Amino acid sequence: MRVLVFNQKGGVGKTTTTINLGAALLRQGVGRVVLADLDPQMHLTAGLGHMRPAFGWHVTDWLAGRAGSPLATAEPGLWLVPGSSIDDQTIPDSPPDDFGADWLVLDAPPTWSPRLGKIMAQADLILCPLEPDFLGLQGLNRLLHTMTEAGVARDRLRLLLTRFDPRLGVHREVQARLMARFGGAVLRCAIRRSVRLSEAPGYGVSVFGHAPRCGGALDYLALAQALTQQTVAREEAR
């Protein structure tokens, strides 16, 4: 299963979601999980404890089909294709090696490019984290246009609310509007506000390596469970 975590609006929790979804999937017993850092800012790479400015083999090599191996992380079973600060726009001819992963989760940059369009077309799911505000709602029109340009069917889209506070009326209203417009594409397991989620990358670990019983950890477990259940149902329907 290839999942592209993408939103053209920055600061919505893409990298946090990539790290913690990967770690949560392991706790669902899915097998091998590989994360790939497509963003030249390399936040995913740093958030998993790899602070070097450059790597001998990195995401650009991976997309070009050059042989290499992902890096180990503090989470046994969770592997990383490290990022590169060089924004190479080489378009891959075919899906890159998944290294035998059961789940491959890609952390996308917020900027659109033809290369990202090709990667999006190769993904099984497009997971879009967004904050529960009205600017986030407006940005979805651009995302849908982007998916159309890439030739990606809308049934691959999943919307994930992040930094959600169920006590706030505006958050509940945005959630209701999303569900009215997108129906089952909206994941009911919203990610609540949690300072522990913000702290964990500073230690180079997921939230499960920092505060495994906090609300954010429980929310990402619920997300992993929802996606694995949907995947099983999808396979059985074929």
PDB file of C-alpha atoms in Angstrom:
ATOM      1  CA  MET A   1       0.000   0.000   0.000  1.00  0.00           C
ATOM      2  CA  ARG A   2       1.452   3.351  -1.098  1.00  0.00           C
ATOM      3  CA  VAL A   3       0.158   6.402   0.764  1.00  0.00           C
ATOM      4  CA  LEU A   4       1.060   9.952  -0.260  1.00  0.00           C
ATOM      5  CA  VAL A   5       0.603  12.450   2.589  1.00  0.00           C
ATOM      6  CA  PHE A   6      -0.079  15.735   0.826  1.00  0.00           C
ATOM      7  CA  ASN A   7      -1.618  19.162   1.224  1.00  0.00           C
ATOM      8  CA  GLN A   8      -0.593  22.297  -0.654  1.00  0.00           C
ATOM      9  CA  LYS A   9      -1.084  24.263   2.564  1.00  0.00           C
ATOM     10  CA  GLY A  10       1.930  24.086   4.862  1.00  0.00           C
ATOM     11  CA  GLY A  11       1.890  23.567   8.618  1.00  0.00           C
ATOM     12  CA  VAL A  12      -1.058  21.171   8.723  1.00  0.00           C
ATOM     13  CA  GLY A  13       0.748  18.171  10.197  1.00  0.00           C
ATOM     14  CA  LYS A  14       1.944  16.242   7.131  1.00  0.00           C
ATOM     15  CA  THR A  15       5.265  15.185   8.631  1.00  0.00           C
ATOM     16  CA  THR A  16       3.757  14.489  12.054  1.00  0.00           C
ATOM     17  CA  THR A  17       1.172  12.305  10.354  1.00  0.00           C
ATOM     18  CA  THR A  18       3.751  10.464   8.245  1.00  0.00           C
ATOM     19  CA  ILE A  19       5.906   9.581  11.255  1.00  0.00           C
ATOM     20  CA  ASN A  20       3.117   8.599  13.589  1.00  0.00           C
ATOM     21  CA  LEU A  21       0.999   6.781  11.031  1.00  0.00           C
ATOM     22  CA  GLY A  22       4.047   4.691  10.177  1.00  0.00           C
ATOM     23  CA  ALA A  23       4.694   3.867  13.828  1.00  0.00           C
ATOM     24  CA  ALA A  24       0.999   3.179  14.457  1.00  0.00           C
ATOM     25  CA  LEU A  25       0.817   0.802  11.486  1.00  0.00           C
ATOM     26  CA  LEU A  26       3.600  -1.251  13.050  1.00  0.00           C
ATOM     27  CA  ARG A  27       1.498  -1.520  16.189  1.00  0.00           C
ATOM     28  CA  GLN A  28      -1.335  -2.843  14.038  1.00  0.00           C
ATOM     29  CA  GLY A  29       0.960  -5.690  13.025  1.00  0.00           C
ATOM     30  CA  VAL A  30       1.077  -4.824   9.321  1.00  0.00           C
ATOM     31  CA  GLY A  31       4.696  -5.934   8.828  1.00  0.00           C
ATOM     32  CA  ARG A  32       7.391  -3.762   7.284  1.00  0.00           C
ATOM     33  CA  VAL A  33       6.800  -0.001   6.950  1.00  0.00           C
ATOM     34  CA  VAL A  34       8.991   2.366   4.917  1.00  0.00           C
ATOM     35  CA  LEU A  35       8.711   6.167   5.061  1.00  0.00           C
ATOM     36  CA  ALA A  36      10.082   8.410   2.303  1.00  0.00           C
ATOM     37  CA  ASP A  37      10.991  12.091   2.681  1.00  0.00           C
ATOM     38  CA  LEU A  38      10.078  13.928  -0.541  1.00  0.00           C
ATOM     39  CA  ASP A  39      10.328  17.427   0.950  1.00  0.00           C
ATOM     40  CA  PRO A  40      13.638  19.317   0.428  1.00  0.00           C
ATOM     41  CA  GLN A  41      13.170  20.757   3.935  1.00  0.00           C
ATOM     42  CA  MET A  42      13.889  17.206   5.218  1.00  0.00           C
ATOM     43  CA  HIS A  43      11.693  17.527   8.306  1.00  0.00           C
ATOM     44  CA  LEU A  44      10.764  13.847   8.210  1.00  0.00           C
ATOM     45  CA  THR A  45      14.414  12.834   8.124  1.00  0.00           C
ATOM     46  CA  ALA A  46      15.297  15.116  11.052  1.00  0.00           C
ATOM     47  CA  GLY A  47      12.194  14.112  12.991  1.00  0.00           C
ATOM     48  CA  LEU A  48      13.358  10.501  12.920  1.00  0.00           C
ATOM     49  CA  GLY A  49      16.740  11.397  14.371  1.00  0.00           C
ATOM     50  CA  HIS A  50      18.873  11.650  11.212  1.00  0.00           C
ATOM     51  CA  MET A  51      20.366  15.134  11.387  1.00  0.00           C
ATOM     52  CA  ARG A  52      23.116  14.933   8.741  1.00  0.00           C
ATOM     53  CA  PRO A  53      23.001  17.616   6.008  1.00  0.00           C
ATOM     54  CA  ALA A  54      23.542  15.007   3.268  1.00  0.00           C
ATOM     55  CA  PHE A  55      23.401  11.246   2.763  1.00  0.00           C
ATOM     56  CA  GLY A  56      25.299   8.939   0.423  1.00  0.00           C
ATOM     57  CA  TRP A  57      21.988   7.590  -0.867  1.00  0.00           C
ATOM     58  CA  HIS A  58      18.770   9.565  -0.581  1.00  0.00           C
ATOM     59  CA  VAL A  59      15.309  10.133  -1.996  1.00  0.00           C
ATOM     60  CA  THR A  60      16.532  11.518  -5.338  1.00  0.00           C
ATOM     61  CA  ASP A  61      18.589   8.361  -5.907  1.00  0.00           C
ATOM     62  CA  TRP A  62      15.608   6.243  -4.906  1.00  0.00           C
ATOM     63  CA  LEU A  63      13.259   7.954  -7.360  1.00  0.00           C
ATOM     64  CA  ALA A  64      15.868   7.611 -10.114  1.00  0.00           C
ATOM     65  CA  GLY A  65      16.078   3.862  -9.506  1.00  0.00           C
ATOM     66  CA  ARG A  66      19.630   3.884  -8.165  1.00  0.00           C
ATOM     67  CA  ALA A  67      20.335   1.016  -5.777  1.00  0.00           C
ATOM     68  CA  GLY A  68      20.468   1.700  -2.062  1.00  0.00           C
ATOM     69  CA  SER A  69      18.900   0.807   1.244  1.00  0.00           C
ATOM     70  CA  PRO A  70      16.629   2.735   3.606  1.00  0.00           C
ATOM     71  CA  LEU A  71      17.924   3.780   7.019  1.00  0.00           C
ATOM     72  CA  ALA A  72      16.878   2.197  10.277  1.00  0.00           C
ATOM     73  CA  THR A  73      15.030   4.361  12.805  1.00  0.00           C
ATOM     74  CA  ALA A  74      14.470   4.162  16.549  1.00  0.00           C
ATOM     75  CA  GLU A  75      11.309   2.141  15.787  1.00  0.00           C
ATOM     76  CA  PRO A  76      12.121  -1.505  14.955  1.00  0.00           C
ATOM     77  CA  GLY A  77      10.468  -2.304  11.635  1.00  0.00           C
ATOM     78  CA  LEU A  78      10.194   1.356  10.573  1.00  0.00           C
ATOM     79  CA  TRP A  79      12.598   2.382   7.798  1.00  0.00           C
ATOM     80  CA  LEU A  80      13.418   5.721   6.180  1.00  0.00           C
ATOM     81  CA  VAL A  81      14.354   6.838   2.688  1.00  0.00           C
ATOM     82  CA  PRO A  82      16.175  10.029   3.734  1.00  0.00           C
ATOM     83  CA  GLY A  83      15.470  13.354   2.090  1.00  0.00           C
ATOM     84  CA  SER A  84      17.713  15.617   0.065  1.00  0.00           C
ATOM     85  CA  SER A  85      17.978  19.403   0.145  1.00  0.00           C
ATOM     86  CA  ILE A  86      18.490  19.324  -3.633  1.00  0.00           C
ATOM     87  CA  ASP A  87      15.093  19.848  -5.229  1.00  0.00           C
ATOM     88  CA  ASP A  88      15.633  17.510  -8.191  1.00  0.00           C
ATOM     89  CA  GLN A  89      12.536  17.364 -10.404  1.00  0.00           C
ATOM     90  CA  THR A  90      13.471  14.213 -12.324  1.00  0.00           C
ATOM     91  CA  ILE A  91      10.229  12.394 -13.083  1.00  0.00           C
ATOM     92  CA  PRO A  92      10.343   8.655 -12.298  1.00  0.00           C
ATOM     93  CA  ASP A  93       9.285   6.415 -15.193  1.00  0.00           C
ATOM     94  CA  SER A  94       7.918   3.731 -12.903  1.00  0.00           C
ATOM     95  CA  PRO A  95       7.072   3.351  -9.205  1.00  0.00           C
ATOM     96  CA  PRO A  96      10.288   3.235  -7.162  1.00  0.00           C
ATOM     97  CA  ASP A  97      11.317   0.171  -5.187  1.00  0.00           C
ATOM     98  CA  ASP A  98       9.205  -0.383  -2.076  1.00  0.00           C
ATOM     99  CA  PHE A  99      11.873  -2.594  -0.431  1.00  0.00           C
ATOM    100  CA  GLY A 100       9.295  -5.264   0.303  1.00  0.00           C
ATOM    101  CA  ALA A 101       7.289  -2.894   2.485  1.00  0.00           C
ATOM    102  CA  ASP A 102       3.702  -3.712   3.338  1.00  0.00           C
ATOM    103  CA  TRP A 103       3.100   0.040   3.651  1.00  0.00           C
ATOM    104  CA  LEU A 104       5.080   2.811   1.980  1.00  0.00           C
ATOM    105  CA  VAL A 105       4.201   6.281   3.323  1.00  0.00           C
ATOM    106  CA  LEU A 106       5.541   9.333   1.486  1.00  0.00           C
ATOM    107  CA  ASP A 107       5.833  12.784   3.060  1.00  0.00           C
ATOM    108  CA  ALA A 108       5.229  15.247   0.213  1.00  0.00           C
ATOM    109  CA  PRO A 109       6.330  18.882  -0.058  1.00  0.00           C
ATOM    110  CA  PRO A 110       3.551  21.487  -0.118  1.00  0.00           C
ATOM    111  CA  THR A 111       4.576  22.688  -3.589  1.00  0.00           C
ATOM    112  CA  TRP A 112       3.087  21.074  -6.676  1.00  0.00           C
ATOM    113  CA  SER A 113       5.318  19.806  -9.505  1.00  0.00           C
ATOM    114  CA  PRO A 114       5.058  17.389 -12.453  1.00  0.00           C
ATOM    115  CA  ARG A 115       7.225  14.948 -10.501  1.00  0.00           C
ATOM    116  CA  LEU A 116       4.828  15.016  -7.570  1.00  0.00           C
ATOM    117  CA  GLY A 117       1.954  14.506 -10.003  1.00  0.00           C
ATOM    118  CA  LYS A 118       3.561  11.294 -11.257  1.00  0.00           C
ATOM    119  CA  ILE A 119       4.169  10.100  -7.703  1.00  0.00           C
ATOM    120  CA  MET A 120       0.563  10.933  -6.813  1.00  0.00           C
ATOM    121  CA  ALA A 121      -0.690   8.895  -9.760  1.00  0.00           C
ATOM    122  CA  GLN A 122       1.317   5.910  -8.481  1.00  0.00           C
ATOM    123  CA  ALA A 123      -0.151   6.110  -4.955  1.00  0.00           C
ATOM    124  CA  ASP A 124      -2.997   3.933  -3.709  1.00  0.00           C
ATOM    125  CA  LEU A 125      -4.216   6.613  -1.295  1.00  0.00           C
ATOM    126  CA  ILE A 126      -3.822  10.378  -1.005  1.00  0.00           C
ATOM    127  CA  LEU A 127      -4.005  11.275   2.689  1.00  0.00           C
ATOM    128  CA  CYS A 128      -4.668  14.991   3.172  1.00  0.00           C
ATOM    129  CA  PRO A 129      -4.188  16.339   6.716  1.00  0.00           C
ATOM    130  CA  LEU A 130      -5.923  19.656   7.264  1.00  0.00           C
ATOM    131  CA  GLU A 131      -6.712  21.911  10.169  1.00  0.00           C
ATOM    132  CA  PRO A 132     -10.407  22.457  10.977  1.00  0.00           C
ATOM    133  CA  ASP A 133     -10.707  26.026   9.746  1.00  0.00           C
ATOM    134  CA  PHE A 134     -12.408  27.637   6.776  1.00  0.00           C
ATOM    135  CA  LEU A 135      -9.150  28.407   4.978  1.00  0.00           C
ATOM    136  CA  GLY A 136      -8.480  24.686   4.993  1.00  0.00           C
ATOM    137  CA  LEU A 137     -11.861  24.077   3.391  1.00  0.00           C
ATOM    138  CA  GLN A 138     -11.120  26.576   0.632  1.00  0.00           C
ATOM    139  CA  GLY A 139      -7.776  24.916  -0.092  1.00  0.00           C
ATOM    140  CA  LEU A 140      -9.473  21.629  -0.887  1.00  0.00           C
ATOM    141  CA  ASN A 141     -10.680  22.970  -4.227  1.00  0.00           C
ATOM    142  CA  ARG A 142      -7.062  23.389  -5.261  1.00  0.00           C
ATOM    143  CA  LEU A 143      -6.270  19.856  -4.089  1.00  0.00           C
ATOM    144  CA  LEU A 144      -9.122  18.414  -6.143  1.00  0.00           C
ATOM    145  CA  HIS A 145      -7.913  20.329  -9.204  1.00  0.00           C
ATOM    146  CA  THR A 146      -4.414  18.981  -8.605  1.00  0.00           C
ATOM    147  CA  MET A 147      -5.694  15.410  -8.414  1.00  0.00           C
ATOM    148  CA  THR A 148      -7.600  15.876 -11.662  1.00  0.00           C
ATOM    149  CA  GLU A 149      -4.440  17.183 -13.359  1.00  0.00           C
ATOM    150  CA  ALA A 150      -2.558  14.100 -12.159  1.00  0.00           C
ATOM    151  CA  GLY A 151      -5.315  11.771 -13.365  1.00  0.00           C
ATOM    152  CA  VAL A 152      -6.023  10.532  -9.844  1.00  0.00           C
ATOM    153  CA  ALA A 153      -9.543   9.347  -9.059  1.00  0.00           C
ATOM    154  CA  ARG A 154     -11.224  11.071  -6.139  1.00  0.00           C
ATOM    155  CA  ASP A 155     -12.016   7.768  -4.457  1.00  0.00           C
ATOM    156  CA  ARG A 156      -8.330   7.577  -3.470  1.00  0.00           C
ATOM    157  CA  LEU A 157      -8.621  10.722  -1.327  1.00  0.00           C
ATOM    158  CA  ARG A 158      -8.837  10.564   2.470  1.00  0.00           C
ATOM    159  CA  LEU A 159      -9.208  13.711   4.580  1.00  0.00           C
ATOM    160  CA  LEU A 160      -7.766  13.798   8.095  1.00  0.00           C
ATOM    161  CA  LEU A 161      -8.529  16.631  10.504  1.00  0.00           C
ATOM    162  CA  THR A 162      -5.519  17.565  12.646  1.00  0.00           C
ATOM    163  CA  ARG A 163      -5.183  19.742  15.758  1.00  0.00           C
ATOM    164  CA  PHE A 164      -8.872  19.064  16.283  1.00  0.00           C
ATOM    165  CA  ASP A 165     -10.631  20.266  19.435  1.00  0.00           C
ATOM    166  CA  PRO A 166     -14.172  18.835  19.698  1.00  0.00           C
ATOM    167  CA  ARG A 167     -15.047  21.521  22.264  1.00  0.00           C
ATOM    168  CA  LEU A 168     -14.778  24.267  19.641  1.00  0.00           C
ATOM    169  CA  GLY A 169     -17.882  25.003  17.626  1.00  0.00           C
ATOM    170  CA  VAL A 170     -15.921  26.070  14.549  1.00  0.00           C
ATOM    171  CA  HIS A 171     -14.056  22.750  14.517  1.00  0.00           C
ATOM    172  CA  ARG A 172     -17.284  20.774  14.726  1.00  0.00           C
ATOM    173  CA  GLU A 173     -18.828  22.917  11.986  1.00  0.00           C
ATOM    174  CA  VAL A 174     -15.882  22.386   9.634  1.00  0.00           C
ATOM    175  CA  GLN A 175     -16.032  18.652  10.312  1.00  0.00           C
ATOM    176  CA  ALA A 176     -19.762  18.604   9.520  1.00  0.00           C
ATOM    177  CA  ARG A 177     -19.249  20.548   6.282  1.00  0.00           C
ATOM    178  CA  LEU A 178     -16.498  18.199   5.193  1.00  0.00           C
ATOM    179  CA  MET A 179     -18.644  15.146   5.846  1.00  0.00           C
ATOM    180  CA  ALA A 180     -21.584  16.684   3.988  1.00  0.00           C
ATOM    181  CA  ARG A 181     -19.419  17.364   0.938  1.00  0.00           C
ATOM    182  CA  PHE A 182     -17.002  14.418   0.918  1.00  0.00           C
ATOM    183  CA  GLY A 183     -18.827  11.703   2.845  1.00  0.00           C
ATOM    184  CA  GLY A 184     -16.724   8.598   3.443  1.00  0.00           C
ATOM    185  CA  ALA A 185     -13.535  10.310   2.292  1.00  0.00           C
ATOM    186  CA  VAL A 186     -13.478  12.101   5.664  1.00  0.00           C
ATOM    187  CA  LEU A 187     -11.819   9.946   8.306  1.00  0.00           C
ATOM    188  CA  ARG A 188     -13.752  10.041  11.561  1.00  0.00           C
ATOM    189  CA  CYS A 189     -10.603   9.543  13.630  1.00  0.00           C
ATOM    190  CA  ALA A 190      -9.531  13.192  13.855  1.00  0.00           C
ATOM    191  CA  ILE A 191      -6.166  13.955  15.471  1.00  0.00           C
ATOM    192  CA  ARG A 192      -6.665  16.040  18.583  1.00  0.00           C
ATOM    193  CA  ARG A 193      -4.368  18.831  19.733  1.00  0.00           C
ATOM    194  CA  SER A 194      -1.451  17.364  21.682  1.00  0.00           C
ATOM    195  CA  VAL A 195       1.765  18.988  22.839  1.00  0.00           C
ATOM    196  CA  ARG A 196       3.319  15.501  22.957  1.00  0.00           C
ATOM    197  CA  LEU A 197       3.017  15.246  19.181  1.00  0.00           C
ATOM    198  CA  SER A 198       5.056  18.442  18.851  1.00  0.00           C
ATOM    199  CA  GLU A 199       7.683  17.292  21.343  1.00  0.00           C
ATOM    200  CA  ALA A 200       8.439  13.847  19.914  1.00  0.00           C
ATOM    201  CA  PRO A 201      10.461  14.882  16.800  1.00  0.00           C
ATOM    202  CA  GLY A 202      12.883  16.738  19.068  1.00  0.00           C
ATOM    203  CA  TYR A 203      13.866  13.341  20.459  1.00  0.00           C
ATOM    204  CA  GLY A 204      14.037  11.710  17.026  1.00  0.00           C
ATOM    205  CA  VAL A 205      11.139   9.373  17.764  1.00  0.00           C
ATOM    206  CA  SER A 206       7.445   8.972  17.082  1.00  0.00           C
ATOM    207  CA  VAL A 207       4.896   9.868  19.731  1.00  0.00           C
ATOM    208  CA  PHE A 208       4.896   6.178  20.706  1.00  0.00           C
ATOM    209  CA  GLY A 209       8.544   6.464  21.696  1.00  0.00           C
ATOM    210  CA  HIS A 210       7.832   9.599  23.707  1.00  0.00           C
ATOM    211  CA  ALA A 211       4.341   9.470  25.223  1.00  0.00           C
ATOM    212  CA  PRO A 212       2.641   6.257  24.075  1.00  0.00           C
ATOM    213  CA  ARG A 213      -0.483   6.770  26.194  1.00  0.00           C
ATOM    214  CA  CYS A 214      -1.246  10.361  25.232  1.00  0.00           C
ATOM    215  CA  GLY A 215      -4.302  11.345  23.228  1.00  0.00           C
ATOM    216  CA  GLY A 216      -2.279  11.941  20.071  1.00  0.00           C
ATOM    217  CA  ALA A 217      -0.881   8.406  20.182  1.00  0.00           C
ATOM    218  CA  LEU A 218      -4.364   6.955  20.603  1.00  0.00           C
ATOM    219  CA  ASP A 219      -5.628   9.033  17.677  1.00  0.00           C
ATOM    220  CA  TYR A 220      -2.901   7.785  15.343  1.00  0.00           C
ATOM    221  CA  LEU A 221      -3.619   4.211  16.400  1.00  0.00           C
ATOM    222  CA  ALA A 222      -7.240   4.828  15.426  1.00  0.00           C
ATOM    223  CA  LEU A 223      -6.087   6.244  12.074  1.00  0.00           C
ATOM    224  CA  ALA A 224      -3.914   3.205  11.364  1.00  0.00           C
ATOM    225  CA  GLN A 225      -6.768   0.889  12.268  1.00  0.00           C
ATOM    226  CA  ALA A 226      -9.198   2.776  10.014  1.00  0.00           C
ATOM    227  CA  LEU A 227      -6.844   2.674   7.024  1.00  0.00           C
ATOM    228  CA  THR A 228      -5.960  -0.997   7.442  1.00  0.00           C
ATOM    229  CA  GLN A 229      -9.632  -1.924   7.735  1.00  0.00           C
ATOM    230  CA  GLN A 230     -10.458   0.068   4.599  1.00  0.00           C
ATOM    231  CA  THR A 231      -7.602  -1.634   2.766  1.00  0.00           C
ATOM    232  CA  VAL A 232      -8.839  -5.095   3.727  1.00  0.00           C
ATOM    233  CA  ALA A 233     -12.383  -4.207   2.651  1.00  0.00           C
ATOM    234  CA  ARG A 234     -11.079  -2.850  -0.643  1.00  0.00           C
ATOM    235  CA  GLU A 235      -9.098  -6.020  -1.360  1.00  0.00           C
ATOM    236  CA  GLU A 236     -12.054  -8.241  -0.511  1.00  0.00           C
ATOM    237  CA  ALA A 237     -14.291  -6.244  -2.866  1.00  0.00           C
ATOM    238  CA  ARG A 238     -12.003  -6.891  -5.851  1.00  0.00           C
TER     239      ARG A 238
END
